[in-house]
Amino acid sequence: MAGVEDKKPSAKQSGGGKKEVKKETGLGLSNRKADNFGEWYSEVVVNGEMIEYYDISGCYILRPWAMSIWEEMQAFFDAELKKMKVKNCYFPVFVSPAVLQKEKDHVEGFAPEVAWVTKSGETDLEVPIAIRPTSETVMYPYYSKWIRGHRDLPLKLNQWCNVVRWEFSNPTPFIRSREFLWQEGHTAFATKAEADAEVLEILELYRRIYEEYLAIPVIKGKKSELEKFAGGLYTTSVEAFIPNTGRGIQGATSHCLGQNFAKMFEINFENEKGEKAMAWQNSWAYSTRTIGVMVMVHGDDKGLVLPPKVASVQVIVVPVPYKDADTQGIFNACSATVNTLCEAGIRAESDFRDNYSPGWKYSHWEMKGVPLRIEIGPKDLANEKVRAVRRDNSAKIDIPTAGLVEQVKDLLQNIQQNLFDEAKRKRDACVQVIHTWDDFMEALSQRKMILAPWCDEQEVEVDVKARTKGEMGAAKTLCSPFDQPELPEGTKCFASGKPAKKWTYWGRSY
């Protein structure tokens, strides 16, 4: 068994003169997740070394610990896009006013958030230039140029880039920021059937990012007319839920734009019959918001809890030398353990810092959310074992050195699955099925994710928003799930009393 005593290394152990050993102070969180969620979240993303605050409000520095998670998701998604024959490109960040304002509904949807460049040095620009809030209007004038005949279709492009959305209140790291990273795909097809098929294909990839990589359960569904992408035909999304705040959160979106943008930007082609036709278009995106959702769902009062699939360090190996132990032997065992794991494709590192106690290191790596800690002390060395400690449930397991790789791989898979199962259990406990307005208001007061029969009328949704407006924000539709429960004949809309057409998730949201 690994020892956990906080002993000061000897001069021999530390390779020279005496060093101060830092104790377990200043590492704990001052806010509990259940008591003050907002302050807890802000503390976790800073102390877990995910972000640093910047001197411009709503902007954040993404530190390597966060960027590595983004890179893991990016590697998966980019490889899947290539299988779909989607090609990467890059368009400029600047948009001319004339182009931005070409699609009326679209620009109205984004107008309050658009940042403008108005000066060059001390000189006012003759025409202000917008910074992209999204790239439909940036890219589509060139789709019009590149698409001439049916052989030019489909055109499937994606770009990994940043966007800027300026006007908002309550900035929150990853969730609501003035600049964020994302991918945005923009595709054009000859037929609606092809566009419809791709919308769902991309949405399934977004589900996989959340469920298979981030271990977060999501619901796939369609947005209401009120909540759909401005200027689009329809919007699909994956919706997550944060039990601690009772709020839904839109995880990623896949839009069918129909032919609206093709009409505005004259994206026409000659079909196989020699006739003039308009392209059908999609756009789809997910952003660094995914990381914030992961922190909110899995984090605890010790800090971050990272799913193994996205953790840049899956295993941290900590030496636990006693005063008269074979320190070099322990260090050698730690190095050998790291090498063995790395050679097997496991992302492992060791912590040999000699001015920190083992206990301090435990707290440090727990704060950073590393899925598995391995401790090696003198008894472990003598018994040819290591002590493994899980971050998700603090379980301790002694593993023989001979079977290390297989057992660590099994543990990491188990941690990944357990995080998803626990998140799903907590999410499902927050879902409430209702049929009446009174039940709806009661469920809303209990911060539930509400599944209700709805007549699918926009004025009814507007009315629900107006009637539920308060300090915590109004309720709105989250999505109508593709997986629809049975709707018995004669079922009434919970809000209007009219015949219900579908089941829809409602709630407050980010």
GROMACS .gro file of C-alpha atoms in nm, residues 168-359:
model
  192
  168PHE     CA    1  -2.452   4.041  -2.360
  169SER     CA    2  -2.472   4.040  -1.981
  170ASN     CA    3  -2.331   3.793  -1.728
  171PRO     CA    4  -2.025   3.662  -1.915
  172THR     CA    5  -1.932   3.310  -1.803
  173PRO     CA    6  -1.612   3.128  -1.904
  174PHE     CA    7  -1.681   2.883  -2.192
  175ILE     CA    8  -2.059   2.937  -2.168
  176ARG     CA    9  -2.098   3.305  -2.263
  177SER     CA   10  -1.786   3.482  -2.388
  178ARG     CA   11  -1.726   3.764  -2.634
  179GLU     CA   12  -1.484   3.556  -2.837
  180PHE     CA   13  -1.493   3.179  -2.862
  181LEU     CA   14  -1.352   2.896  -3.068
  182TRP     CA   15  -1.573   2.674  -3.278
  183GLN     CA   16  -1.601   2.480  -3.598
  184GLU     CA   17  -1.862   2.588  -3.851
  185GLY     CA   18  -1.960   2.371  -4.143
  186HIS     CA   19  -2.132   2.516  -4.450
  187THR     CA   20  -2.258   2.282  -4.718
  188ALA     CA   21  -2.460   2.309  -5.039
  189PHE     CA   22  -2.656   2.034  -5.215
  190ALA     CA   23  -2.865   1.984  -5.526
  191THR     CA   24  -3.159   1.838  -5.333
  192LYS     CA   25  -3.339   1.886  -5.001
  193ALA     CA   26  -3.316   1.512  -4.931
  194GLU     CA   27  -2.934   1.530  -4.932
  195ALA     CA   28  -2.940   1.834  -4.702
  196ASP     CA   29  -3.186   1.670  -4.461
  197ALA     CA   30  -2.973   1.356  -4.440
  198GLU     CA   31  -2.657   1.552  -4.361
  199VAL     CA   32  -2.830   1.754  -4.087
  200LEU     CA   33  -2.894   1.432  -3.894
  201GLU     CA   34  -2.555   1.280  -3.975
  202ILE     CA   35  -2.379   1.582  -3.824
  203LEU     CA   36  -2.615   1.589  -3.526
  204GLU     CA   37  -2.522   1.229  -3.449
  205LEU     CA   38  -2.153   1.331  -3.443
  206TYR     CA   39  -2.240   1.604  -3.192
  207ARG     CA   40  -2.421   1.347  -2.978
  208ARG     CA   41  -2.110   1.131  -2.987
  209ILE     CA   42  -1.887   1.423  -2.877
  210TYR     CA   43  -2.107   1.480  -2.573
  211GLU     CA   44  -2.193   1.123  -2.481
  212GLU     CA   45  -1.884   0.926  -2.587
  213TYR     CA   46  -1.613   1.186  -2.517
  214LEU     CA   47  -1.750   1.426  -2.255
  215ALA     CA   48  -1.969   1.161  -2.083
  216ILE     CA   49  -2.272   1.393  -2.087
  217PRO     CA   50  -2.621   1.267  -2.182
  218VAL     CA   51  -2.796   1.479  -2.445
  219ILE     CA   52  -3.134   1.483  -2.615
  220LYS     CA   53  -3.149   1.510  -2.994
  221GLY     CA   54  -3.440   1.713  -3.122
  222LYS     CA   55  -3.579   1.997  -3.329
  223LYS     CA   56  -3.599   2.360  -3.222
  224SER     CA   57  -3.926   2.553  -3.233
  225GLU     CA   58  -3.986   2.819  -3.498
  226LEU     CA   59  -3.918   3.081  -3.232
  227GLU     CA   60  -3.587   2.928  -3.126
  228LYS     CA   61  -3.452   2.819  -3.467
  229PHE     CA   62  -3.152   2.978  -3.639
  230ALA     CA   63  -3.237   3.320  -3.779
  231GLY     CA   64  -3.296   3.288  -4.154
  232GLY     CA   65  -3.289   2.907  -4.155
  233LEU     CA   66  -3.555   2.654  -4.253
  234TYR     CA   67  -3.525   2.442  -3.937
  235THR     CA   68  -3.276   2.381  -3.657
  236THR     CA   69  -3.183   2.057  -3.481
  237SER     CA   70  -2.981   2.044  -3.162
  238VAL     CA   71  -2.839   1.832  -2.886
  239GLU     CA   72  -2.963   1.957  -2.548
  240ALA     CA   73  -2.788   1.901  -2.217
  241PHE     CA   74  -2.915   1.983  -1.869
  242ILE     CA   75  -2.738   2.117  -1.558
  243PRO     CA   76  -2.914   1.967  -1.253
  244ASN     CA   77  -2.755   2.209  -1.005
  245THR     CA   78  -2.907   2.513  -1.172
  246GLY     CA   79  -3.213   2.354  -1.329
  247ARG     CA   80  -3.119   2.496  -1.668
  248GLY     CA   81  -3.099   2.339  -2.011
  249ILE     CA   82  -2.807   2.422  -2.233
  250GLN     CA   83  -2.791   2.400  -2.611
  251GLY     CA   84  -2.494   2.174  -2.678
  252ALA     CA   85  -2.454   2.207  -3.055
  253THR     CA   86  -2.673   2.286  -3.355
  254SER     CA   87  -2.720   2.148  -3.706
  255HIS     CA   88  -2.933   2.374  -3.927
  256CYS     CA   89  -3.104   2.318  -4.257
  257LEU     CA   90  -3.100   2.662  -4.416
  258GLY     CA   91  -3.330   2.559  -4.698
  259GLN     CA   92  -3.298   2.785  -5.002
  260ASN     CA   93  -3.330   3.120  -4.827
  261PHE     CA   94  -2.960   3.209  -4.835
  262ALA     CA   95  -2.927   3.062  -5.185
  263LYS     CA   96  -3.196   3.304  -5.296
  264MET     CA   97  -3.030   3.605  -5.131
  265PHE     CA   98  -2.679   3.521  -5.254
  266GLU     CA   99  -2.786   3.376  -5.591
  267ILE     CA  100  -2.638   3.031  -5.533
  268ASN     CA  101  -2.782   2.879  -5.849
  269PHE     CA  102  -2.674   2.589  -6.067
  270GLU     CA  103  -2.769   2.416  -6.388
  271ASN     CA  104  -2.920   2.076  -6.306
  272GLU     CA  105  -2.884   1.755  -6.505
  273LYS     CA  106  -3.181   1.854  -6.723
  274GLY     CA  107  -3.016   2.183  -6.816
  275GLU     CA  108  -3.259   2.380  -6.598
  276LYS     CA  109  -3.168   2.655  -6.353
  277ALA     CA  110  -3.206   2.546  -5.988
  278MET     CA  111  -3.125   2.682  -5.640
  279ALA     CA  112  -2.897   2.502  -5.397
  280TRP     CA  113  -3.013   2.362  -5.064
  281GLN     CA  114  -2.784   2.457  -4.776
  282ASN     CA  115  -2.689   2.354  -4.424
  283SER     CA  116  -2.476   2.506  -4.153
  284TRP     CA  117  -2.368   2.338  -3.830
  285ALA     CA  118  -2.142   2.421  -3.537
  286TYR     CA  119  -2.017   2.332  -3.193
  287SER     CA  120  -1.792   2.546  -2.977
  288THR     CA  121  -1.573   2.561  -2.665
  289ARG     CA  122  -1.904   2.585  -2.475
  290THR     CA  123  -1.876   2.204  -2.469
  291ILE     CA  124  -1.592   2.235  -2.215
  292GLY     CA  125  -1.802   2.451  -1.984
  293VAL     CA  126  -2.087   2.200  -1.993
  294MET     CA  127  -1.841   1.924  -1.900
  295VAL     CA  128  -1.712   2.122  -1.601
  296MET     CA  129  -2.066   2.199  -1.481
  297VAL     CA  130  -2.190   1.842  -1.512
  298HIS     CA  131  -1.895   1.647  -1.367
  299GLY     CA  132  -1.709   1.890  -1.138
  300ASP     CA  133  -1.733   1.846  -0.760
  301ASP     CA  134  -1.619   2.017  -0.439
  302LYS     CA  135  -1.259   1.904  -0.500
  303GLY     CA  136  -1.244   2.064  -0.846
  304LEU     CA  137  -1.257   1.938  -1.202
  305VAL     CA  138  -1.349   1.581  -1.289
  306LEU     CA  139  -1.226   1.501  -1.641
  307PRO     CA  140  -1.354   1.209  -1.851
  308PRO     CA  141  -1.051   0.997  -1.949
  309LYS     CA  142  -1.120   1.028  -2.323
  310VAL     CA  143  -1.054   1.404  -2.321
  311ALA     CA  144  -0.806   1.439  -2.033
  312SER     CA  145  -0.461   1.545  -2.151
  313VAL     CA  146  -0.321   1.354  -1.853
  314GLN     CA  147  -0.519   1.036  -1.784
  315VAL     CA  148  -0.288   0.902  -1.512
  316ILE     CA  149  -0.066   1.099  -1.274
  317VAL     CA  150   0.204   0.898  -1.093
  318VAL     CA  151   0.311   1.033  -0.753
  319PRO     CA  152   0.611   0.902  -0.556
  320VAL     CA  153   0.548   0.863  -0.183
  321PRO     CA  154   0.894   0.832  -0.022
  322TYR     CA  155   0.926   0.787   0.355
  323LYS     CA  156   1.217   0.927   0.551
  324ASP     CA  157   1.455   0.629   0.520
  325ALA     CA  158   1.302   0.470   0.209
  326ASP     CA  159   1.480   0.376  -0.112
  327THR     CA  160   1.384   0.707  -0.270
  328GLN     CA  161   1.573   0.649  -0.592
  329GLY     CA  162   1.413   0.308  -0.628
  330ILE     CA  163   1.068   0.466  -0.585
  331PHE     CA  164   1.150   0.735  -0.841
  332ASN     CA  165   1.276   0.471  -1.084
  333ALA     CA  166   0.955   0.271  -1.035
  334CYS     CA  167   0.749   0.585  -1.105
  335SER     CA  168   0.944   0.656  -1.425
  336ALA     CA  169   0.910   0.294  -1.537
  337THR     CA  170   0.536   0.303  -1.467
  338VAL     CA  171   0.492   0.619  -1.675
  339ASN     CA  172   0.696   0.471  -1.960
  340THR     CA  173   0.498   0.146  -1.956
  341LEU     CA  174   0.166   0.331  -1.964
  342CYS     CA  175   0.277   0.576  -2.235
  343GLU     CA  176   0.403   0.293  -2.455
  344ALA     CA  177   0.055   0.139  -2.426
  345GLY     CA  178  -0.105   0.461  -2.551
  346ILE     CA  179  -0.215   0.591  -2.210
  347ARG     CA  180  -0.147   0.959  -2.141
  348ALA     CA  181   0.057   0.939  -1.818
  349GLU     CA  182   0.290   1.175  -1.635
  350SER     CA  183   0.481   1.174  -1.306
  351ASP     CA  184   0.509   1.447  -1.043
  352PHE     CA  185   0.864   1.454  -0.908
  353ARG     CA  186   0.851   1.809  -0.766
  354ASP     CA  187   1.042   1.788  -0.441
  355ASN     CA  188   0.916   2.107  -0.276
  356TYR     CA  189   0.560   1.970  -0.249
  357SER     CA  190   0.438   1.697  -0.016
  358PRO     CA  191   0.254   1.393  -0.159
  359GLY     CA  192  -0.068   1.514   0.007
   0.00000   0.00000   0.00000
